[in-house]
XYZ file of C-alpha atoms in Angstrom:
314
model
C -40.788 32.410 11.848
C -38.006 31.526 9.537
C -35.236 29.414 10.539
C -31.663 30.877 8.378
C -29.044 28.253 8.382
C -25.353 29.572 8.669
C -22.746 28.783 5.637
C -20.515 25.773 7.037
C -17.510 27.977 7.262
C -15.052 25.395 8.737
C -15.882 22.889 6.114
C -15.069 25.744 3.444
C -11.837 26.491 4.981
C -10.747 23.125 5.431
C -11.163 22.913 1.684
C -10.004 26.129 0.669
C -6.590 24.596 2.390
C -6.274 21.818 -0.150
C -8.834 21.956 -2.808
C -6.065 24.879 -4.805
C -3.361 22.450 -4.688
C -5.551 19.526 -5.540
C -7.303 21.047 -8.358
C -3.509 22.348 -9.330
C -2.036 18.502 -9.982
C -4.969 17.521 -12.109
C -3.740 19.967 -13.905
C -0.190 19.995 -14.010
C -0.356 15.627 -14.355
C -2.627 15.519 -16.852
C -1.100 17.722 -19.228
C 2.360 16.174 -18.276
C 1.465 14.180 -21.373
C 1.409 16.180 -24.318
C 4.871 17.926 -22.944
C 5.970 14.257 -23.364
C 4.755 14.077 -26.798
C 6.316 17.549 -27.440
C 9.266 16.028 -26.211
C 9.543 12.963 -27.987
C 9.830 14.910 -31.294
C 13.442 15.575 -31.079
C 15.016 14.022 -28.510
C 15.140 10.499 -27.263
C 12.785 8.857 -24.691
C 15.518 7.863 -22.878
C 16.347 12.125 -22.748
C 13.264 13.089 -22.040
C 12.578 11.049 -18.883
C 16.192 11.671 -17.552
C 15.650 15.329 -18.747
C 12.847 16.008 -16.545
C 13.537 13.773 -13.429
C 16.799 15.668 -13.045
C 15.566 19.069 -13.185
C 12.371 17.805 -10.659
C 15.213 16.899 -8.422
C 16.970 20.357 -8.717
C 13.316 21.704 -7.882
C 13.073 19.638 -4.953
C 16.223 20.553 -3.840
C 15.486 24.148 -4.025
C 12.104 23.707 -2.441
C 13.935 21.689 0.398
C 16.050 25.149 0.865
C 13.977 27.432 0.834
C 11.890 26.060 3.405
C 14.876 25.638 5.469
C 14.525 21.672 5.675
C 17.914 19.637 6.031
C 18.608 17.037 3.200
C 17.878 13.353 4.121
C 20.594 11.554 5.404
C 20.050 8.613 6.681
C 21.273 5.353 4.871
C 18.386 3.396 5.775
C 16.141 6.309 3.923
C 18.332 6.291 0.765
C 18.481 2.824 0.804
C 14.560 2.208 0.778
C 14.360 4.798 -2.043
C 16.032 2.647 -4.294
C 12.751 0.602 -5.787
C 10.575 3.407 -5.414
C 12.885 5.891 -7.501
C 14.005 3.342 -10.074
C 10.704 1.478 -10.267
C 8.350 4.436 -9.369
C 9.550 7.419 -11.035
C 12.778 6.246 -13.561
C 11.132 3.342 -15.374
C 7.541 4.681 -15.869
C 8.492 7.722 -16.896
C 10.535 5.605 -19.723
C 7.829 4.109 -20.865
C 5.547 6.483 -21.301
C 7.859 8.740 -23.355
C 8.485 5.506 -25.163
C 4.901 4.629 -25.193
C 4.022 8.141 -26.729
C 6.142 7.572 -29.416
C 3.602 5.291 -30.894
C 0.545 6.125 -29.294
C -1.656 9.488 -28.612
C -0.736 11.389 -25.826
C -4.360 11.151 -24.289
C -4.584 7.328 -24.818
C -1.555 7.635 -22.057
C -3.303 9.607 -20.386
C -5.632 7.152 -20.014
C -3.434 4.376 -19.041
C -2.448 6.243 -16.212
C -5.690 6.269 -14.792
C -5.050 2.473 -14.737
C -2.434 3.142 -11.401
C -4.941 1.961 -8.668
C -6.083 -1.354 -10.669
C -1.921 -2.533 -10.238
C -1.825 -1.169 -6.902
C -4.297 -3.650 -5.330
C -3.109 -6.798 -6.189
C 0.987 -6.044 -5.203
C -0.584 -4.839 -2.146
C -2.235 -7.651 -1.119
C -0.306 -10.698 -2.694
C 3.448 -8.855 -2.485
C 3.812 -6.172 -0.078
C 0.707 -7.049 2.617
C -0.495 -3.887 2.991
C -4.086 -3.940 2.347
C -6.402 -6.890 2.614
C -8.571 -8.518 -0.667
C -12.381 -8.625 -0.461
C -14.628 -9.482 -2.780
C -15.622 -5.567 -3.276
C -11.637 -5.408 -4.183
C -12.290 -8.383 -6.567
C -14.998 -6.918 -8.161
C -13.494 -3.432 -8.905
C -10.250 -5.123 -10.560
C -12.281 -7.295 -13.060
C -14.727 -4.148 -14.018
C -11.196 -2.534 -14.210
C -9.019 -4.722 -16.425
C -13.049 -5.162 -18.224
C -12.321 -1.340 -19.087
C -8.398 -1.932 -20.215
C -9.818 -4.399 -22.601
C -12.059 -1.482 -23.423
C -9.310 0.515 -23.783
C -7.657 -1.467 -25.987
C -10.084 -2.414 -28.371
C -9.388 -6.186 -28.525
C -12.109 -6.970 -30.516
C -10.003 -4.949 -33.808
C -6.956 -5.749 -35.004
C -4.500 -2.610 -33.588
C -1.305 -1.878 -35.567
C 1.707 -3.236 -33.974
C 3.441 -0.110 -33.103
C 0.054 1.183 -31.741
C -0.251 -1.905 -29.603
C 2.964 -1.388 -27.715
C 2.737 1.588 -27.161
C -0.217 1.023 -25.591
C 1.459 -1.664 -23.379
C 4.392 0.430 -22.620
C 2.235 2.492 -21.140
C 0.330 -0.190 -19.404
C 3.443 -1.159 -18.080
C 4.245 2.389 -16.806
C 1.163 2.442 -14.950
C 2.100 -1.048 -13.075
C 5.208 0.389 -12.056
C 3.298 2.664 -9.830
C 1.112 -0.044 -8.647
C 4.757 -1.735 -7.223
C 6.121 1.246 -5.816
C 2.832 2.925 -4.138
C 2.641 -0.099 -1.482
C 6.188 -0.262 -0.921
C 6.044 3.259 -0.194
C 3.553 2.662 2.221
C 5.157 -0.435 3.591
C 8.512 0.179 4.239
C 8.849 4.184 4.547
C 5.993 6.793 4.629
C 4.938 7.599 8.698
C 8.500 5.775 9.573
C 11.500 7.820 11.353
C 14.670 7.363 9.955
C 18.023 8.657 11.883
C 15.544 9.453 14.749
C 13.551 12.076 12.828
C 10.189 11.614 10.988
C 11.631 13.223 7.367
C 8.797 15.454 5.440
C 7.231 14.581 2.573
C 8.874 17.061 0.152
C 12.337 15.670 1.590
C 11.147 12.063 0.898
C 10.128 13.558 -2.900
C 13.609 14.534 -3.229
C 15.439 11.585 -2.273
C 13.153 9.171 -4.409
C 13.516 12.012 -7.616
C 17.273 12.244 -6.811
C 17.473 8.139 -6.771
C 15.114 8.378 -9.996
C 17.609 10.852 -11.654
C 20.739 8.941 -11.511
C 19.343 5.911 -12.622
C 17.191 7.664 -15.602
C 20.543 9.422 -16.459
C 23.248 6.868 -16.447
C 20.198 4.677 -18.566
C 20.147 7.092 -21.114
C 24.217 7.439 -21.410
C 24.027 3.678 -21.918
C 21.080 3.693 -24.533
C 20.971 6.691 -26.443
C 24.272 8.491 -25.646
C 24.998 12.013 -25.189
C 22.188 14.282 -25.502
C 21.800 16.549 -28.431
C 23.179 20.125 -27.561
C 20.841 22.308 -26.244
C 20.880 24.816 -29.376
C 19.749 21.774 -31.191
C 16.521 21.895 -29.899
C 13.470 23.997 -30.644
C 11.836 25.942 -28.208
C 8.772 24.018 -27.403
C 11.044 20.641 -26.877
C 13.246 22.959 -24.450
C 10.103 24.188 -22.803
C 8.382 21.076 -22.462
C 11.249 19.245 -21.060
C 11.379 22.039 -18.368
C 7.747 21.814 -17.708
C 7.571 18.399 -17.162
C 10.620 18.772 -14.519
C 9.845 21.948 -12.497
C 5.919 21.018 -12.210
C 5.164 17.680 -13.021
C 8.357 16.171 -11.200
C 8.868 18.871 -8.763
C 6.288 21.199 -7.657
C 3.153 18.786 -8.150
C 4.871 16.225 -5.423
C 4.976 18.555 -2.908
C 1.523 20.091 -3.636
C 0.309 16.561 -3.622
C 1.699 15.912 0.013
C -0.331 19.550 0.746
C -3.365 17.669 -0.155
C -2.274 14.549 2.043
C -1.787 16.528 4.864
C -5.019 18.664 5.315
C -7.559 15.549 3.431
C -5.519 12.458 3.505
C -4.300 10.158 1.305
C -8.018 9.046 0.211
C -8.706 12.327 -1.083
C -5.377 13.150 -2.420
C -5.925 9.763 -4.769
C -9.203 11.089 -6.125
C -6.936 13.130 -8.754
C -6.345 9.895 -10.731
C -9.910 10.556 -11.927
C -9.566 13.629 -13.482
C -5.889 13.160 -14.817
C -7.444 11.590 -18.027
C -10.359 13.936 -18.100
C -7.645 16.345 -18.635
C -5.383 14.498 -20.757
C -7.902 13.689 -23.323
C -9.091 17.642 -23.581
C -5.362 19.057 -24.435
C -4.816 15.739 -26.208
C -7.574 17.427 -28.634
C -7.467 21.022 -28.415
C -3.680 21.089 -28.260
C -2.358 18.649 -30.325
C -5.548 17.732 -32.550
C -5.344 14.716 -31.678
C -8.707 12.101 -32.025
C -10.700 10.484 -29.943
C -12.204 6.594 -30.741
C -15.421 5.698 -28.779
C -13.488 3.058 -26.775
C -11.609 5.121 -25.207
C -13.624 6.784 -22.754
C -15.811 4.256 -22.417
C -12.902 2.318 -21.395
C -11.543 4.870 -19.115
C -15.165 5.371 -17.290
C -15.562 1.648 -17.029
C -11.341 1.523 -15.046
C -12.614 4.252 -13.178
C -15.920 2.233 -11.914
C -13.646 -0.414 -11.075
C -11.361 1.934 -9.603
C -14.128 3.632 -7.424
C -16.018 -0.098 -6.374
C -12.415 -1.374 -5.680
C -11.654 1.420 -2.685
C -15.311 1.601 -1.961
C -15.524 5.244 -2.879
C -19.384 4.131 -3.854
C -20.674 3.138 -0.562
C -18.531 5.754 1.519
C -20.736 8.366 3.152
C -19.972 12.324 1.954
């Protein structure tokens, strides 16, 4: 007598509701950075970030309508957004287009994956959201152990390569500020008596992130070159980085959140740089030093030890 053992269909539809979207940010984040370095060619850093936070907002926006959603109005909301869009989405997204202008497009790739390591600590010593063990403690010193990695502080790098690289280390702490303020003061909170969606809460932080980025770059770079100026690949990479990276990958990512939870969403910051490093090569030609992704594994163990992704059951 044989025993036949049905297919787990419930488990394959509850992934079949997320694991598109999820598999679509890796995607769309990691090669976010060679648009960037696209971008970078002919227009200011300053341009680029304001370029692409602007039209993620107008994607937002039109997301927001289309589902039939009513824009955020509360003044308590708009108010909260301030850090999180200037600090979360304006500045880092500075710095890495400044950052790539010195440095390969996967190496910021790789400092991106570098998110949870700043996370941890401003959550526990600034914002009190999450508690510090000495699991935590271990995962951030294998972590910053890989950044060193990373790096390569054992060689003297060229100036311009070195901050670059911290411009983009910087970027990455940005994110570690705003994710537990996030948390803190506004995700799960009703504002105006209503619990706003997560697209709508994407829009007001990108729309906070856009006037800031914008009025930054009238003050540092002036005008932006005319439009016919530009090539086609700047143009196109400028939109790319706006209508997916800014736009469509936030509300995909709250998908994700919804139907696996923010654990799961998270998991993407390990294949962001898997993906980063590949177009970084096939697209751009750009090389890869053994540090590297050594490095990068060696965040990512720290990463993984530090949420206790190691020890959690399947």
């Amino acid at each position: 007598m044989t025993t036949t053992i049905a297919p787990d269909t419930t488990a394959s539809a509850t992934r079949s509701a997320w694991l598109p979207a999820f598999a679509a940010n890796a995607v769309i984040w990691g090669s976010s950075f060679i648009f960037i370095k696209i971008g970078v060619r002919e227009l200011h850093p300053t341009w680029v970030a304001a370029g692409r936070i602007v039209i993620g907002a107008l994607t937002l926006l039109a997301l927001l309508l289309i589902a039939g959603q009513r824009l955020p109005g509360d003044r308590r909301l708009w108010g909260h957004m301030l850090l999180p869009g200037v600090v979360g989405v304006a500045l880092p997204f500075t710095l890495f287009a400044y950052g790539e202008e010195r440095v390969d497009s996967l190496v910021a790739g790789i400092w991106n994956a570098t998110t949870a390591l700043w996370v941890l600590p401003f959550a526990v010593l600034v914002f009190r959201t999450e508690k510090f063990t000495a699991r935590a403690a271990v995962g951030l010193l294998l972590g910053f152990a890989g950044v060193l990695v990373v790096l390569g502080f054992w060689h003297d790098a060229g100036a311009s390569s070195l901050s670059g690289q911290l411009m983009c280390g910087a970027a990455a702490a940005c994110y570690g500020v705003s994710i537990p303020y996030l948390k803190r003061f506004v995700t799960g909170r009703d504002f105006g008596g209503t619990r706003p969606s997560g697209v709508s809460l994407a829009f007001v932080q990108t729309a906070v992130a856009a006037l800031a980025s914008a009025l930054a770059a009238l003050l540092v770079s002036g005008l932006p070159p005319a439009v016919t100026d530009l090539s086609w690949p700047v143009i196109g990479s400028v939109v790319a980085l706006g209508v997916f990276g800014s736009g469509i990958a936030f509300a995909l990512n709250m998908r994700v959140i919804t139907a696996a939870g923010a654990s799961t969403a998270a998991y993407v910051t390990y294949l962001v740089p898997v993906v980063a490093t590949l177009l970084g090569i096939l697209v751009l030609g750009e090389s890869l030093h053994w540090n590297q992704p050594v490095g990068a594994l060696i965040v990512l163990l720290g990463v993984a030890v530090a949420q206790g992704a190691l020890s959690r059951r399947r």
